[in-house]
mmCIF file of C-alpha atoms and ligand atoms in Angstrom:
data_model
loop_
_atom_site.group_PDB
_atom_site.id
_atom_site.type_symbol
_atom_site.label_atom_id
_atom_site.label_comp_id
_atom_site.label_asym_id
_atom_site.label_seq_id
_atom_site.Cartn_x
_atom_site.Cartn_y
_atom_site.Cartn_z
ATOM 1 C CA MET A 1 -17.686 45.995 -23.437
ATOM 2 C CA ASP A 2 -15.905 46.351 -20.106
ATOM 3 C CA ASP A 3 -16.000 42.686 -19.175
ATOM 4 C CA CYS A 4 -14.990 41.311 -22.584
ATOM 5 C CA ILE A 5 -11.433 39.999 -22.576
ATOM 6 C CA PHE A 6 -10.941 40.486 -26.335
ATOM 7 C CA CYS A 7 -12.258 44.069 -26.181
ATOM 8 C CA ARG A 8 -9.691 44.725 -23.465
ATOM 9 C CA ILE A 9 -6.898 43.105 -25.488
ATOM 10 C CA ALA A 10 -7.926 45.028 -28.633
ATOM 11 C CA SER A 11 -7.889 48.337 -26.750
ATOM 12 C CA GLY A 12 -4.465 47.590 -25.256
ATOM 13 C CA GLU A 13 -5.819 47.555 -21.719
ATOM 14 C CA ILE A 14 -4.608 43.969 -21.304
ATOM 15 C CA PRO A 15 -1.172 43.172 -22.744
ATOM 16 C CA SER A 16 -0.972 40.500 -25.424
ATOM 17 C CA ASP A 17 1.410 39.380 -28.117
ATOM 18 C CA ILE A 18 0.045 41.513 -30.949
ATOM 19 C CA VAL A 19 1.441 40.705 -34.397
ATOM 20 C CA LEU A 20 -0.592 43.126 -36.533
ATOM 21 C CA GLU A 21 -3.237 45.785 -36.043
ATOM 22 C CA ASP A 22 -5.045 48.482 -37.957
ATOM 23 C CA GLY A 23 -8.020 50.712 -37.315
ATOM 24 C CA GLY A 24 -10.508 47.863 -37.548
ATOM 25 C CA PHE A 25 -8.797 44.670 -36.484
ATOM 26 C CA VAL A 26 -6.157 43.266 -34.145
ATOM 27 C CA ALA A 27 -4.219 39.988 -34.454
ATOM 28 C CA PHE A 28 -2.522 38.475 -31.424
ATOM 29 C CA ARG A 29 -1.101 35.103 -30.441
ATOM 30 C CA ASP A 30 -3.450 32.566 -28.863
ATOM 31 C CA ILE A 31 -2.596 31.946 -25.227
ATOM 32 C CA HIS A 32 -2.967 28.168 -25.777
ATOM 33 C CA PRO A 33 -1.440 27.632 -29.239
ATOM 34 C CA LYS A 34 -2.519 24.525 -31.123
ATOM 35 C CA ALA A 35 0.006 24.949 -33.927
ATOM 36 C CA PRO A 36 3.426 26.611 -34.281
ATOM 37 C CA GLN A 37 1.597 29.680 -35.545
ATOM 38 C CA HIS A 38 -1.757 30.268 -33.863
ATOM 39 C CA LEU A 39 -3.176 33.767 -34.113
ATOM 40 C CA LEU A 40 -6.518 35.241 -33.231
ATOM 41 C CA VAL A 41 -7.993 38.018 -35.356
ATOM 42 C CA VAL A 42 -10.666 40.168 -33.721
ATOM 43 C CA PRO A 43 -12.600 43.259 -34.756
ATOM 44 C CA ARG A 44 -11.952 46.180 -32.421
ATOM 45 C CA SER A 45 -15.662 46.786 -31.989
ATOM 46 C CA HIS A 46 -17.572 44.264 -29.939
ATOM 47 C CA ILE A 47 -19.381 41.702 -32.082
ATOM 48 C CA GLY A 48 -20.477 38.542 -30.308
ATOM 49 C CA SER A 49 -20.036 36.039 -33.094
ATOM 50 C CA LEU A 50 -20.504 35.450 -36.787
ATOM 51 C CA ASN A 51 -24.230 35.328 -36.049
ATOM 52 C CA ASP A 52 -24.184 39.082 -35.388
ATOM 53 C CA LEU A 53 -23.298 39.962 -38.947
ATOM 54 C CA GLU A 54 -25.945 42.710 -39.009
ATOM 55 C CA LEU A 55 -23.597 44.768 -36.814
ATOM 56 C CA TRP A 56 -20.971 44.830 -39.574
ATOM 57 C CA ARG A 57 -20.617 47.754 -41.886
ATOM 58 C CA LYS A 58 -20.852 47.046 -45.611
ATOM 59 C CA GLY A 59 -17.487 45.857 -46.885
ATOM 60 C CA GLU A 60 -16.110 45.014 -43.440
ATOM 61 C CA GLY A 61 -16.019 41.303 -44.180
ATOM 62 C CA HIS A 62 -13.814 41.946 -47.174
ATOM 63 C CA LEU A 63 -11.478 44.089 -45.065
ATOM 64 C CA LEU A 64 -11.334 41.307 -42.509
ATOM 65 C CA LEU A 65 -10.319 38.734 -45.115
ATOM 66 C CA GLN A 66 -7.631 41.072 -46.433
ATOM 67 C CA PHE A 67 -6.383 41.567 -42.879
ATOM 68 C CA ILE A 68 -6.235 37.808 -42.287
ATOM 69 C CA VAL A 69 -4.053 37.356 -45.368
ATOM 70 C CA ARG A 70 -1.762 40.138 -44.137
ATOM 71 C CA VAL A 71 -1.445 38.356 -40.792
ATOM 72 C CA ALA A 72 -0.615 35.087 -42.556
ATOM 73 C CA GLU A 73 2.079 36.897 -44.503
ATOM 74 C CA ARG A 74 3.423 38.590 -41.359
ATOM 75 C CA VAL A 75 3.904 35.285 -39.504
ATOM 76 C CA GLY A 76 5.346 33.543 -42.560
ATOM 77 C CA VAL A 77 2.629 31.043 -43.445
ATOM 78 C CA LYS A 78 1.050 32.709 -46.473
ATOM 79 C CA GLU A 79 2.875 30.511 -48.959
ATOM 80 C CA SER A 80 3.154 27.300 -46.900
ATOM 81 C CA GLY A 81 -0.551 27.370 -46.066
ATOM 82 C CA TYR A 82 -2.786 27.854 -43.084
ATOM 83 C CA ARG A 83 -6.288 27.341 -41.772
ATOM 84 C CA VAL A 84 -8.852 29.950 -40.760
ATOM 85 C CA LEU A 85 -11.778 29.085 -38.543
ATOM 86 C CA THR A 86 -14.292 30.690 -36.254
ATOM 87 C CA ASN A 87 -16.241 28.870 -33.589
ATOM 88 C CA VAL A 88 -19.862 29.912 -33.114
ATOM 89 C CA GLY A 89 -21.980 29.250 -30.064
ATOM 90 C CA ARG A 90 -22.212 26.315 -27.693
ATOM 91 C CA ASP A 91 -21.969 23.447 -30.142
ATOM 92 C CA GLY A 92 -19.255 25.270 -32.068
ATOM 93 C CA GLY A 93 -17.144 25.396 -28.913
ATOM 94 C CA GLN A 94 -16.995 29.191 -28.710
ATOM 95 C CA GLU A 95 -15.400 30.059 -25.366
ATOM 96 C CA VAL A 96 -14.950 33.807 -25.795
ATOM 97 C CA GLN A 97 -18.068 35.726 -26.804
ATOM 98 C CA HIS A 98 -16.294 38.223 -29.052
ATOM 99 C CA LEU A 99 -16.028 37.312 -32.729
ATOM 100 C CA HIS A 100 -12.584 35.929 -33.471
ATOM 101 C CA PHE A 101 -10.943 34.006 -36.269
ATOM 102 C CA HIS A 102 -8.212 31.483 -35.556
ATOM 103 C CA ILE A 103 -5.305 31.367 -38.003
ATOM 104 C CA LEU A 104 -3.349 28.130 -37.674
ATOM 105 C CA GLY A 105 -0.218 27.177 -39.541
ATOM 106 C CA GLY A 106 3.466 26.442 -39.400
ATOM 107 C CA GLN A 107 3.007 22.697 -39.813
ATOM 108 C CA ASP A 108 1.041 20.236 -41.926
ATOM 109 C CA LEU A 109 -2.359 20.529 -40.238
ATOM 110 C CA GLY A 110 -3.762 17.369 -41.828
ATOM 111 C CA ASP A 111 -7.324 16.888 -40.621
ATOM 112 C CA PHE A 112 -6.580 18.700 -37.361
ATOM 113 C CA ARG A 113 -9.640 20.582 -36.053
HETATM 114 P P1 LIG B 1 -12.815 29.756 -28.966
HETATM 115 O O1 LIG B 1 -13.035 28.371 -28.477
HETATM 116 O O2 LIG B 1 -12.871 29.846 -30.461
HETATM 117 O O3 LIG B 1 -13.684 30.789 -28.281
HETATM 118 O O4 LIG B 1 -11.298 30.078 -28.580
HETATM 119 C C1 LIG B 1 -10.891 31.084 -27.729
HETATM 120 C C2 LIG B 1 -9.398 31.116 -27.783
HETATM 121 O O5 LIG B 1 -8.966 32.286 -27.112
HETATM 122 C C3 LIG B 1 -8.698 29.940 -27.110
HETATM 123 O O6 LIG B 1 -7.920 29.274 -28.101
HETATM 124 C C4 LIG B 1 -7.801 30.551 -26.047
HETATM 125 C C5 LIG B 1 -7.774 32.003 -26.425
HETATM 126 N N1 LIG B 1 -7.735 32.911 -25.299
HETATM 127 C C6 LIG B 1 -8.622 32.990 -24.287
HETATM 128 N N2 LIG B 1 -8.302 33.976 -23.429
HETATM 129 C C7 LIG B 1 -7.180 34.557 -23.939
HETATM 130 C C8 LIG B 1 -6.362 35.634 -23.499
HETATM 131 O O7 LIG B 1 -6.593 36.271 -22.475
HETATM 132 N N3 LIG B 1 -5.291 35.933 -24.276
HETATM 133 C C9 LIG B 1 -5.004 35.259 -25.422
HETATM 134 N N4 LIG B 1 -3.925 35.636 -26.107
HETATM 135 N N5 LIG B 1 -5.748 34.241 -25.866
HETATM 136 C C10 LIG B 1 -6.827 33.882 -25.122
#
């Protein structure tokens, strides 16, 4: 989608601090980090949110989870621990309408949300 900021980041049209990418997914640093390590993982293809799961190919969710673990390893939080979350819709506080998963770590997150 031309006007989707995360599509444009995933395609490389807009520069970002990419830490890992493959054919399906891209991980880059959040512009407003809420933890020492704060990454966003997005699918390259435009999917609005977790609610649009019907757009996923079979097995893509598993690939996504594997990718998230690889990102955690890449930024050095795999063993110390991290949090993965996705915001959905208005009440979930979703600001960008392209499915993305936050990976937060690098400190004791406690009950941080
Ligand atoms: P959410 O509330 O889950 O939709 O969070 C969107 C996140 O995306 C928010 O933490 C800030 C981040 N963000 C928004 N625009 C950009 C951008 O242009 N570049 C980067 N790196 N992050 C962005």
